[in-house]
GROMACS .gro file of C-alpha atoms in nm:
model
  420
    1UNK     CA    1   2.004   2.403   6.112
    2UNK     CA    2   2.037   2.387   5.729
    3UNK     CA    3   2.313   2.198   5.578
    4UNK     CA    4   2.584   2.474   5.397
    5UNK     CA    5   2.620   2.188   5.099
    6UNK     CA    6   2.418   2.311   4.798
    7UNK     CA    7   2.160   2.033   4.665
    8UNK     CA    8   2.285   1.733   4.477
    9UNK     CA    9   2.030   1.850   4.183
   10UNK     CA   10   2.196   2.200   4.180
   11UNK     CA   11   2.562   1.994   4.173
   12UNK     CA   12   2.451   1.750   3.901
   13UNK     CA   13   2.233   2.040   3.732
   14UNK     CA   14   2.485   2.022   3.486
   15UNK     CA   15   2.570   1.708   3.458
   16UNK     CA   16   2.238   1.598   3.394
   17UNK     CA   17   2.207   1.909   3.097
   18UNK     CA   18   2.523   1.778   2.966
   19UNK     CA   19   2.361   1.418   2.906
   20UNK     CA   20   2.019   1.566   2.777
   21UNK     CA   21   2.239   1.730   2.514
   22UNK     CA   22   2.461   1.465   2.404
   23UNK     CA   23   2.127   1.198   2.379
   24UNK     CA   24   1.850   1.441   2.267
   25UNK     CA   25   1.991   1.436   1.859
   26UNK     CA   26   1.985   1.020   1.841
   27UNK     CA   27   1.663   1.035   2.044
   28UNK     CA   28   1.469   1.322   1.860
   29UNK     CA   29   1.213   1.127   1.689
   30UNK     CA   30   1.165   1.241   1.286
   31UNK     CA   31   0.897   1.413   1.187
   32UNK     CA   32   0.727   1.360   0.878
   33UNK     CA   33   0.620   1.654   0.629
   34UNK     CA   34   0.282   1.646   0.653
   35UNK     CA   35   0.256   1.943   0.361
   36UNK     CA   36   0.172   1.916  -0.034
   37UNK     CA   37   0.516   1.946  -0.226
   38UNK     CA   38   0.556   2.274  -0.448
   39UNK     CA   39   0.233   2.359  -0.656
   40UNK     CA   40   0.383   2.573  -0.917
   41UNK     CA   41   0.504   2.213  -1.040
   42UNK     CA   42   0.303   2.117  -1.382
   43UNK     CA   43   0.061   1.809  -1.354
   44UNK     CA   44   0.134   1.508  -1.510
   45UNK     CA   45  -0.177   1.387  -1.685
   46UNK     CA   46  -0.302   1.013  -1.718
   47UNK     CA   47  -0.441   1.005  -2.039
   48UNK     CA   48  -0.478   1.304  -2.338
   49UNK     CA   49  -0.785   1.419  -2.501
   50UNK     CA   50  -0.847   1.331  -2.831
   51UNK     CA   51  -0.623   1.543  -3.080
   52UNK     CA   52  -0.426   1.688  -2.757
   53UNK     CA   53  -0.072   1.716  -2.797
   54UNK     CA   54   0.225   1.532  -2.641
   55UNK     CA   55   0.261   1.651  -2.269
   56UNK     CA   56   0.550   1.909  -2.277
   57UNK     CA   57   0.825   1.938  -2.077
   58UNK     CA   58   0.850   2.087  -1.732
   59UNK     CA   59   1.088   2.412  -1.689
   60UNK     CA   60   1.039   2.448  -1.314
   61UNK     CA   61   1.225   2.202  -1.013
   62UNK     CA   62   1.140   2.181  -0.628
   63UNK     CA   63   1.450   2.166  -0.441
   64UNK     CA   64   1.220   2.083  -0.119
   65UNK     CA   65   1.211   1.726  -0.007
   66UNK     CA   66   0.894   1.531  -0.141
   67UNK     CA   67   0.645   1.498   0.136
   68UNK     CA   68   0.590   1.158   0.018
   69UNK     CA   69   0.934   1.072   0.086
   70UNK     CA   70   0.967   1.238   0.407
   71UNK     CA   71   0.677   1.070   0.521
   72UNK     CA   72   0.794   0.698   0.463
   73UNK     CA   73   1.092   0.743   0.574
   74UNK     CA   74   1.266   0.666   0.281
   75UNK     CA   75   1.610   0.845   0.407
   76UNK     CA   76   1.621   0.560   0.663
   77UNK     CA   77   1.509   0.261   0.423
   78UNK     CA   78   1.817   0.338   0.270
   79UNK     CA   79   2.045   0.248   0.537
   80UNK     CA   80   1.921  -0.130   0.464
   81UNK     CA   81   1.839  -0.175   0.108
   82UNK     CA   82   1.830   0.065  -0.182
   83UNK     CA   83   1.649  -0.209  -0.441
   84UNK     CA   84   1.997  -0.339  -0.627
   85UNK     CA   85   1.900  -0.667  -0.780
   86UNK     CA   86   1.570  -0.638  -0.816
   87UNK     CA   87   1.346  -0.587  -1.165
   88UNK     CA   88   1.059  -0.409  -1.171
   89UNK     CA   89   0.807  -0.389  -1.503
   90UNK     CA   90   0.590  -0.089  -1.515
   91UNK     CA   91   0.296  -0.145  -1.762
   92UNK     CA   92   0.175   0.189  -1.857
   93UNK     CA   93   0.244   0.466  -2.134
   94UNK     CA   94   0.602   0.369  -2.170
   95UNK     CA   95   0.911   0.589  -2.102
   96UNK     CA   96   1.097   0.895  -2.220
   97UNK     CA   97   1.459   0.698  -2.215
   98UNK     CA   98   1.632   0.978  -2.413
   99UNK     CA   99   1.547   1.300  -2.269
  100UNK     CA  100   1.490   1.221  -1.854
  101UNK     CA  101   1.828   1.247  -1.673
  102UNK     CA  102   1.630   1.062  -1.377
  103UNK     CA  103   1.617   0.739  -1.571
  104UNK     CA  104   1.925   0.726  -1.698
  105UNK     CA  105   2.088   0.403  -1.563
  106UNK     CA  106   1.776   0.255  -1.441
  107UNK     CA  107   1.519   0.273  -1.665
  108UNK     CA  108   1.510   0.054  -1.968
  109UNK     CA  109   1.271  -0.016  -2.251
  110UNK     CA  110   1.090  -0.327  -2.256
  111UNK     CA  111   0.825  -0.418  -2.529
  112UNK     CA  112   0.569  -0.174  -2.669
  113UNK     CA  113   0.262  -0.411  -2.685
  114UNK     CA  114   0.077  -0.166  -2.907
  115UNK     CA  115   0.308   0.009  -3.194
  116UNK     CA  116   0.532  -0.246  -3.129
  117UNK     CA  117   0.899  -0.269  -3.090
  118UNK     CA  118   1.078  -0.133  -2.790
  119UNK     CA  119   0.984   0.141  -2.566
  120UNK     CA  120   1.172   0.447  -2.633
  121UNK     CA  121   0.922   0.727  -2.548
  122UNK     CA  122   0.633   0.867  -2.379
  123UNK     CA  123   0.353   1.106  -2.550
  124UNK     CA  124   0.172   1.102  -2.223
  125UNK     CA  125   0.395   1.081  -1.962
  126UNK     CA  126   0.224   0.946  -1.700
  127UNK     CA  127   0.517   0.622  -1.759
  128UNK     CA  128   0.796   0.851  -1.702
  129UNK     CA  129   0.660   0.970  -1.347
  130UNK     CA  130   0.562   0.648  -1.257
  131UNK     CA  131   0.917   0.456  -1.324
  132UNK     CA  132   1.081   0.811  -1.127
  133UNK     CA  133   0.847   0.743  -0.837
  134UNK     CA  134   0.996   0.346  -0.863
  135UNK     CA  135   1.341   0.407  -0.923
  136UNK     CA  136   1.459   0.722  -1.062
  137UNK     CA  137   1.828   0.832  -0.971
  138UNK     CA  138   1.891   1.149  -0.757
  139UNK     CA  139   1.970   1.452  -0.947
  140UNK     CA  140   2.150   1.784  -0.853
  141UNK     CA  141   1.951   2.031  -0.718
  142UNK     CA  142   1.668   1.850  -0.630
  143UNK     CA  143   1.595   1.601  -0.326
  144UNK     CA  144   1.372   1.377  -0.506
  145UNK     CA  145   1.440   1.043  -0.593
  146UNK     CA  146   1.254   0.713  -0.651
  147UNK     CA  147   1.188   0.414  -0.387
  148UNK     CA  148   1.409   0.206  -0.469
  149UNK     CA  149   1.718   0.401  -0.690
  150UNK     CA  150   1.935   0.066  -0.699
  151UNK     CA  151   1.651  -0.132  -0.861
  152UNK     CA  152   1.608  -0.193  -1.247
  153UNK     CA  153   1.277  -0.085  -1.421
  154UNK     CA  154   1.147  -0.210  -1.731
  155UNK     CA  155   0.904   0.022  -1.921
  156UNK     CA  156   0.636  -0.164  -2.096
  157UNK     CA  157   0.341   0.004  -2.323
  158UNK     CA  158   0.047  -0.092  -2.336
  159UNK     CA  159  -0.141   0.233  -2.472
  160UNK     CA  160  -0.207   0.396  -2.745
  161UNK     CA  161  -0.057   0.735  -2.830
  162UNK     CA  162  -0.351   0.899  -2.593
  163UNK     CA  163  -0.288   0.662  -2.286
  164UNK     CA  164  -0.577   0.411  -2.316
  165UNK     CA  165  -0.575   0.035  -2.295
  166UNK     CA  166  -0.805  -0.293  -2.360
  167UNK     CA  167  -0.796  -0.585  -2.158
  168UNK     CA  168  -0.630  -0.761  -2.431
  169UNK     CA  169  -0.300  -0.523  -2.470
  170UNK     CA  170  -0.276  -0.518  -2.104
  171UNK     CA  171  -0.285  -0.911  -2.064
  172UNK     CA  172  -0.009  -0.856  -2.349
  173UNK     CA  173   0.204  -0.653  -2.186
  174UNK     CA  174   0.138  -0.854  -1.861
  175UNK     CA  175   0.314  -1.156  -2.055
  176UNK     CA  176   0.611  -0.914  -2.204
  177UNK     CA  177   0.677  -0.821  -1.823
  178UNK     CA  178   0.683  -1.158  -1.731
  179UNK     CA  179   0.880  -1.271  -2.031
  180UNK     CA  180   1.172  -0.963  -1.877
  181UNK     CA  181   1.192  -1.146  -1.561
  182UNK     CA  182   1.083  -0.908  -1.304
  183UNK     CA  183   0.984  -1.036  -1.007
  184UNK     CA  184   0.758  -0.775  -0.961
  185UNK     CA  185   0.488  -0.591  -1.231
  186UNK     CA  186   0.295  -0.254  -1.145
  187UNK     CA  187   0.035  -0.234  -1.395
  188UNK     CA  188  -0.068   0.135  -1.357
  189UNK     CA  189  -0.369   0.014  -1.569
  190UNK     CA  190  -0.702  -0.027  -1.532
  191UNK     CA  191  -0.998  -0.171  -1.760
  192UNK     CA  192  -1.362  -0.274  -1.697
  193UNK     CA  193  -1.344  -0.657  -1.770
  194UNK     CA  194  -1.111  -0.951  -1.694
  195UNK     CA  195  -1.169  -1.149  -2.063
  196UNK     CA  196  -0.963  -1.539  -2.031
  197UNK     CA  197  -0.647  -1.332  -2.188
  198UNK     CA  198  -0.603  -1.121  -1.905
  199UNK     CA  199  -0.690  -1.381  -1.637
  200UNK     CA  200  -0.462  -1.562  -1.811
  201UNK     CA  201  -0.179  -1.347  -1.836
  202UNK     CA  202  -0.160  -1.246  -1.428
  203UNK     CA  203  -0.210  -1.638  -1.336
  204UNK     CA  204   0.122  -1.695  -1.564
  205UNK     CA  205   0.296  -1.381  -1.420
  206UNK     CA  206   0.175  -1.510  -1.073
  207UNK     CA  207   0.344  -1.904  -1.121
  208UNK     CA  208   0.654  -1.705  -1.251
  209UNK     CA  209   0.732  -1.614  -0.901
  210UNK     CA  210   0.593  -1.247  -0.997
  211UNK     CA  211   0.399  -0.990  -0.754
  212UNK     CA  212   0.182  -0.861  -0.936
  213UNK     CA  213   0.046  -0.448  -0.818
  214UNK     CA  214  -0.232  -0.275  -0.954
  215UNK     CA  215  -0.441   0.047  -0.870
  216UNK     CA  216  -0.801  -0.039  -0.669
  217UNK     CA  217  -0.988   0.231  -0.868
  218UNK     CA  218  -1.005   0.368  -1.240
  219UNK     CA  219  -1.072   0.700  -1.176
  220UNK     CA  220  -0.760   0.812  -1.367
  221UNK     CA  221  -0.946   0.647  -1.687
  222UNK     CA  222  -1.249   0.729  -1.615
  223UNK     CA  223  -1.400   1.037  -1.874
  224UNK     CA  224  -1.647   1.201  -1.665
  225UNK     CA  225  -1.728   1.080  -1.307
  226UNK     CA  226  -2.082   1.182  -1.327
  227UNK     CA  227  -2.091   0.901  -1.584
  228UNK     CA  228  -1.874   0.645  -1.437
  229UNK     CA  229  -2.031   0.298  -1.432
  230UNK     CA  230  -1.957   0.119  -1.079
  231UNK     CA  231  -1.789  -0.212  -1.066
  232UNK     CA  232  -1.469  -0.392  -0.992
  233UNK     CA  233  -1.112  -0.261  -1.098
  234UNK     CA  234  -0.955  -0.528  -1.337
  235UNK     CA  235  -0.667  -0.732  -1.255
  236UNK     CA  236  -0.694  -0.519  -0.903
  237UNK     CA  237  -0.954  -0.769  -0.826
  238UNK     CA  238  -0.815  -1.094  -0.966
  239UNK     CA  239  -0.724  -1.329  -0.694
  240UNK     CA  240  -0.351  -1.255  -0.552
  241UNK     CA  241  -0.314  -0.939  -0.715
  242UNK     CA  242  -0.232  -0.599  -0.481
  243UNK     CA  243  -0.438  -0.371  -0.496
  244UNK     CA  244  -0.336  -0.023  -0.339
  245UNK     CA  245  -0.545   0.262  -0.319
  246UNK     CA  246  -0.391   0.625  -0.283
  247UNK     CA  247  -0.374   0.864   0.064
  248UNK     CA  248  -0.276   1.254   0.052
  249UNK     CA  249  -0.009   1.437   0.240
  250UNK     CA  250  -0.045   1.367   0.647
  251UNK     CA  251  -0.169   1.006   0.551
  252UNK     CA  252  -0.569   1.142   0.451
  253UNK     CA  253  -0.793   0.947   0.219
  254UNK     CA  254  -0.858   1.167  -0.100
  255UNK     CA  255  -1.159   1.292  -0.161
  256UNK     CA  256  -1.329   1.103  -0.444
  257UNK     CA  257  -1.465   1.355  -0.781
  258UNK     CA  258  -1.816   1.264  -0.839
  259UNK     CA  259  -1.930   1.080  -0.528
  260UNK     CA  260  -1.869   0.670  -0.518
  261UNK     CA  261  -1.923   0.598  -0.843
  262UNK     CA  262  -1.685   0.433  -1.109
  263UNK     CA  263  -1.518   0.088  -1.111
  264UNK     CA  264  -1.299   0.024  -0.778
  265UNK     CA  265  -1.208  -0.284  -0.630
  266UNK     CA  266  -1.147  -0.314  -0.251
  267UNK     CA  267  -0.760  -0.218  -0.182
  268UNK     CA  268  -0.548  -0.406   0.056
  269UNK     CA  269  -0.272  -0.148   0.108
  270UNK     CA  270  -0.247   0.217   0.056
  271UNK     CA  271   0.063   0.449  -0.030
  272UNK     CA  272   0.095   0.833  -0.107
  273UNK     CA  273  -0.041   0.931  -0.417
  274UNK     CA  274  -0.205   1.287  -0.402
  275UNK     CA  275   0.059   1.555  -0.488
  276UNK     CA  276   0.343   1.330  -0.559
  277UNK     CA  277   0.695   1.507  -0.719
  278UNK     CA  278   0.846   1.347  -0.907
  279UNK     CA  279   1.029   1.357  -1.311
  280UNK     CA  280   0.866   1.368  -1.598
  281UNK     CA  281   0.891   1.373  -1.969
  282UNK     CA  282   1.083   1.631  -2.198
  283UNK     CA  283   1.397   1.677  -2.001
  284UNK     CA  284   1.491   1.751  -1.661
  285UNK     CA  285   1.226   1.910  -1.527
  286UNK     CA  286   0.964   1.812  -1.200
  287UNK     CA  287   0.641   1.690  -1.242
  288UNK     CA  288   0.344   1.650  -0.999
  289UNK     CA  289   0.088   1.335  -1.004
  290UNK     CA  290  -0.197   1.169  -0.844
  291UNK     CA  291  -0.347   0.854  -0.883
  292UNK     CA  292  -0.382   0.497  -0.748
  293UNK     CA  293  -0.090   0.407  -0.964
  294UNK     CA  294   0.116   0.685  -0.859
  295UNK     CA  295   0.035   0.488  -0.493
  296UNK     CA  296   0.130   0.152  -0.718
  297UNK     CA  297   0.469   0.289  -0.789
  298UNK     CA  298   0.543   0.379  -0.406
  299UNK     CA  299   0.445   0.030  -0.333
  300UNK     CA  300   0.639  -0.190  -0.589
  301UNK     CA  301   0.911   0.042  -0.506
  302UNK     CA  302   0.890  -0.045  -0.163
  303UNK     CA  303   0.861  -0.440  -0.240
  304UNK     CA  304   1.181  -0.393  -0.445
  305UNK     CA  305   1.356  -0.281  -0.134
  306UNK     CA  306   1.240  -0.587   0.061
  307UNK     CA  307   1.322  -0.823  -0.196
  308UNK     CA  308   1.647  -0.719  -0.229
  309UNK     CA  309   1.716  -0.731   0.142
  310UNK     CA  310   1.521  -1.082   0.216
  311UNK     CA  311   1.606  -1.222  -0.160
  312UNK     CA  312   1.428  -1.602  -0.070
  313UNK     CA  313   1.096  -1.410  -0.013
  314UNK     CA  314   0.835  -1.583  -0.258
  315UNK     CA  315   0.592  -1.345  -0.413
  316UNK     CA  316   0.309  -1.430  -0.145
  317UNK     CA  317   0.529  -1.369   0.157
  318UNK     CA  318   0.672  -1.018   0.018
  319UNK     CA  319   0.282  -0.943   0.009
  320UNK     CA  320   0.225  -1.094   0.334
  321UNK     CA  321   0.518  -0.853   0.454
  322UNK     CA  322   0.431  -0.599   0.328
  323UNK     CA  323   0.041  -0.598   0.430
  324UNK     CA  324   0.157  -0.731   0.778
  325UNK     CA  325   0.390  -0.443   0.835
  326UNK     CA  326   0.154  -0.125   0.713
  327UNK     CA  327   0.068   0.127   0.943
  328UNK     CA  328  -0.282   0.283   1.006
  329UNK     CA  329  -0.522   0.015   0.920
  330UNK     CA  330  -0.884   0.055   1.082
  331UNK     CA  331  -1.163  -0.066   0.951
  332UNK     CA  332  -1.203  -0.096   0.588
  333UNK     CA  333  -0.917   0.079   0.547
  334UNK     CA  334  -0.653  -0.027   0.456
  335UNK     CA  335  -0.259   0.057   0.617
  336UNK     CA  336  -0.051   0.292   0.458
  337UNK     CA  337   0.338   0.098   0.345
  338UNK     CA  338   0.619   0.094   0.562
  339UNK     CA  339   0.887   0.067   0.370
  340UNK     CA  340   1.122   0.066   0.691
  341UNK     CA  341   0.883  -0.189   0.943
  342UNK     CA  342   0.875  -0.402   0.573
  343UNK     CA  343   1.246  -0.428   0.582
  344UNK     CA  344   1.327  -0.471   0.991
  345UNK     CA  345   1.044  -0.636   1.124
  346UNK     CA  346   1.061  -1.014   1.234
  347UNK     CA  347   0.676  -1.154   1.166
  348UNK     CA  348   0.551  -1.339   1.446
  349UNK     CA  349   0.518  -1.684   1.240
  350UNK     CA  350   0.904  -1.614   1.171
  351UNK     CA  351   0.937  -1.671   1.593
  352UNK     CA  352   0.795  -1.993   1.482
  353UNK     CA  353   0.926  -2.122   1.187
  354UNK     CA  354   1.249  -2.027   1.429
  355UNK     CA  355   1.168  -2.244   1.700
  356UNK     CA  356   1.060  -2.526   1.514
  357UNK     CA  357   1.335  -2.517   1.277
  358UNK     CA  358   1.200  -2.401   0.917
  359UNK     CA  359   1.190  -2.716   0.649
  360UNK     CA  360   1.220  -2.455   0.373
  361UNK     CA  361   1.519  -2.288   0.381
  362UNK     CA  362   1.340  -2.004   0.149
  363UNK     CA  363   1.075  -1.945   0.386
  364UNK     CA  364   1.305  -1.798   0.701
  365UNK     CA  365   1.369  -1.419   0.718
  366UNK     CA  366   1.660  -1.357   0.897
  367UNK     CA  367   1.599  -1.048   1.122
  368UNK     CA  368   1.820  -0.737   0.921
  369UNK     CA  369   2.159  -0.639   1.138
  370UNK     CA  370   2.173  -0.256   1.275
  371UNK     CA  371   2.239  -0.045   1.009
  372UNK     CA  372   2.608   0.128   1.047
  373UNK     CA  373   2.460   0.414   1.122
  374UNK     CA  374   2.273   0.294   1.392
  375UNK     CA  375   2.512   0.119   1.589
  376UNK     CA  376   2.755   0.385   1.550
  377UNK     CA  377   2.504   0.643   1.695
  378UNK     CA  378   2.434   0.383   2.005
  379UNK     CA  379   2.743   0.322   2.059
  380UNK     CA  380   2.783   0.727   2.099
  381UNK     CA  381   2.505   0.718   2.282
  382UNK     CA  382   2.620   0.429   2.528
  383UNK     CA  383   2.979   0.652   2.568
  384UNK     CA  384   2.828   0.906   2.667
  385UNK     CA  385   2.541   0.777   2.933
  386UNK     CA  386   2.878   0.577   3.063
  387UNK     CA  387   3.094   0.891   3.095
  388UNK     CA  388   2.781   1.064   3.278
  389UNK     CA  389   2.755   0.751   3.526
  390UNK     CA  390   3.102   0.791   3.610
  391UNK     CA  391   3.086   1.113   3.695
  392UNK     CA  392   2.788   1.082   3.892
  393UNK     CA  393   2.966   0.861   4.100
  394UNK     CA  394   3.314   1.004   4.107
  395UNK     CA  395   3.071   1.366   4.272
  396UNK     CA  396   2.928   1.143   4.444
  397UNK     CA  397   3.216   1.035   4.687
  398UNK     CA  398   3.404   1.402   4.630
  399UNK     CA  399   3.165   1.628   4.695
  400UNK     CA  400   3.050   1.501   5.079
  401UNK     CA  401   3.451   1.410   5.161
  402UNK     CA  402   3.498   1.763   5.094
  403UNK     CA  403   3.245   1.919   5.314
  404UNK     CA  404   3.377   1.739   5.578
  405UNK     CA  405   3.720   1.849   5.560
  406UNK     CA  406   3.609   2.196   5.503
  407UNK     CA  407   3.726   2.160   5.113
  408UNK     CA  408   4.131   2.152   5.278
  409UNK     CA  409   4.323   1.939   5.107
  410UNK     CA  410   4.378   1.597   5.276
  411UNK     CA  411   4.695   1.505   5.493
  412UNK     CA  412   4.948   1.309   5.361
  413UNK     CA  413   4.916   0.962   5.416
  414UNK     CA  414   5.123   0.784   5.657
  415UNK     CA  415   5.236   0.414   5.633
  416UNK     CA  416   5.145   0.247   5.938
  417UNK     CA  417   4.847   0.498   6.092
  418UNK     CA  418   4.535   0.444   6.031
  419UNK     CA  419   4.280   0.734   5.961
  420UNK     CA  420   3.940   0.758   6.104
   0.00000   0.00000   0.00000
């Protein structure tokens, strides 16, 4: 004979619901834009042809969230370090400081290598997007802000009015951005030849206690890729310098104009840098750019956020870190930054330096504590699995004492009886 009692899944149908409702939001996993930000946004050129105007100002804004931003979880680097401490030189075609709301409070002007004086401006713009990809400032309206908003970024030029460079203004400006003090220096530069100067100038910036970031290939620079000569990147290829090359939305490797050929140096570490949002120059209007130094900018932005978290790292072991941590490496190619791995992750020769009780204080990372948020959303999510376990059990001793008694209510108790 079948049993009148419905089944215990049909009784804890609910239940069960219940708990896939309260867990699901904390254990939905994010999912990362995988789509090219707006493309009615203007492009923000590298260099200008001869006689070519300044680069105007852009009258249009995306209120979508970059792609770029989405897809390095940016949001949730946040929750652990936003950059504040940290200086950050950007070598490139200087800075509008007047007319960018974006940079306003953490942008400055460092030394203009080439016109000399201080930075104040930018005919090309190409600066401007860069030190908004680094650390520009959220603005209303728009979801787009820089790596690392909390940092400080010093503008250096080392161009002329068009947006080209020789290996001797760039081994200037290497030494003006190590003069500022920043720990780390994106040159968003690239020229043929590494002359004494410039090998000079990196080794210098390097025994500051500098990290020094540069973009693996020239095609930016290059003036027709049909005519590009082939060769090594310079200081991309100096030893200890990072060289980062640039992916596209979804993580892809760009498609290079022109085949294989102009200089490029082997890259260690990719970011995005196809279809990037970001400000520009003119006012408060969005750009969009490309390049390897666009892919620069995402990574000293993400070394800022590191440093500031793990302030003893040296300048080798925040490259370590951040090489160590990137996602996606096969091959040749290299892994994509993670800003959030970067900042969390305990390296397994940190077990060991652990164990065997680290000599230099400076060389221990102590593993990062939950973020607020995080604890506050396990904790809601511990509540709630508890509440469902009690009420699994309290059903589970109600529901069969029922049956038996027909669901009457039970007979008073009486001191001194016993019940069967």
């Amino acid at each position: 004979m079948r049993s009148s009692r419905p089944p215990v899944s049909h009784v804890l149908g609910p239940v069960a619901l219940a708990a896939l409702l309260l867990l699901s939001p904390a254990a939905a996993p994010a999912v990362a834009a995988e789509e090219a930000d707006s493309p009615s946004l203007p492009g923000v050129p590298a260099t200008l042809a001869d006689g070519r105007p300044c680069t105007p100002g852009s009258a249009k804004k995306s209120a979508r969230l970059p792609w770029a931003q989405s897809f390095l979880g940016i949001d949730r680097a946040w929750e652990l370090s936003r950059g504040t401490g940290v200086k950050i030189a950007v070598i490139s075609t200087g800075a509008d400081l007047r007319r960018v709301p974006a940079l306003k409070g953490g942008v400055t002007g460092g030394q203009d290598v080439v016109a000399g004086g201080t930075v104040r401006d930018d005919c090309v713009g190409y600066g401007t997007f860069l030190a908004g990809v680094v650390a520009g400032r959220p603005q209303p309206g728009t979801k787009a802000a820089g790596v690392a908003p909390g940092a400080e970024v010093v503008a250096v030029r080392a161009t002329d009015r068009s947006g080209t460079t020789t290996p001797e203004k760039l081994a200037g400006a290497i030494r003006a951005a190590t003069k500022s003090g920043a720990r780390i220096i994106q040159v968003a530069l690239s020229v043929p030849s590494a002359p004494k100067t410039l090998k000079d100038a990196v080794g210098a910036a390097q025994r500051a206690g500098a990290l020094v970031v540069a973009p693996a290939s020239a095609r930016e620079w290059e003036s027709r890729a049909s005519e590009a000569v082939s060769g090594p990147a310079y200081p991309a290829a100096l030893p200890g310098v990072l060289a980062v090359s640039s992916v596209g939305p979804g993580g892809e490797v760009p498609e290079e104009p022109g085949g294989a050929k102009g200089r490029r140096t082997r890259p260690v570490l990719s970011a995005p840098g196809e279809s990037v949002t970001g400000p520009g120059p003119g006012g408060a209007g969005q750009f969009v750019g490309r390049g390897d130094a666009v892919a620069g900018a995402f990574v000293s932005g993400a070394a800022a956020l590191v440093l500031s978290y793990h302030p003893r790292l040296s300048a080798d072991q925040l490259a370590h870190r951040l090489k160590s941590t990137a996602y996606g490496a096969a091959g040749d190619a290299p892994g994509i930054v993670d800003p959030v791995r970067a900042l969390s992750a305990v390296l397994p020769e940190e077990h060991e330096r652990a164990a065997t009780g680290p000599k230099d204080a400076a060389a221990a990372v102590v593993p990062p504590p939950d973020s607020p948020q995080a604890r506050d959303r396990a904790l809601a999510v511990a509540a709630s699995a508890g509440a469902v376990a009690l009420l699994v059990a309290f059903l589970a001793v109600v529901l069969p004492r029922g049956r038996r008694r027909g669901w009457r209510p039970a007979p008073p108790h009486r001191f001194g009886t016993d019940r069967p």
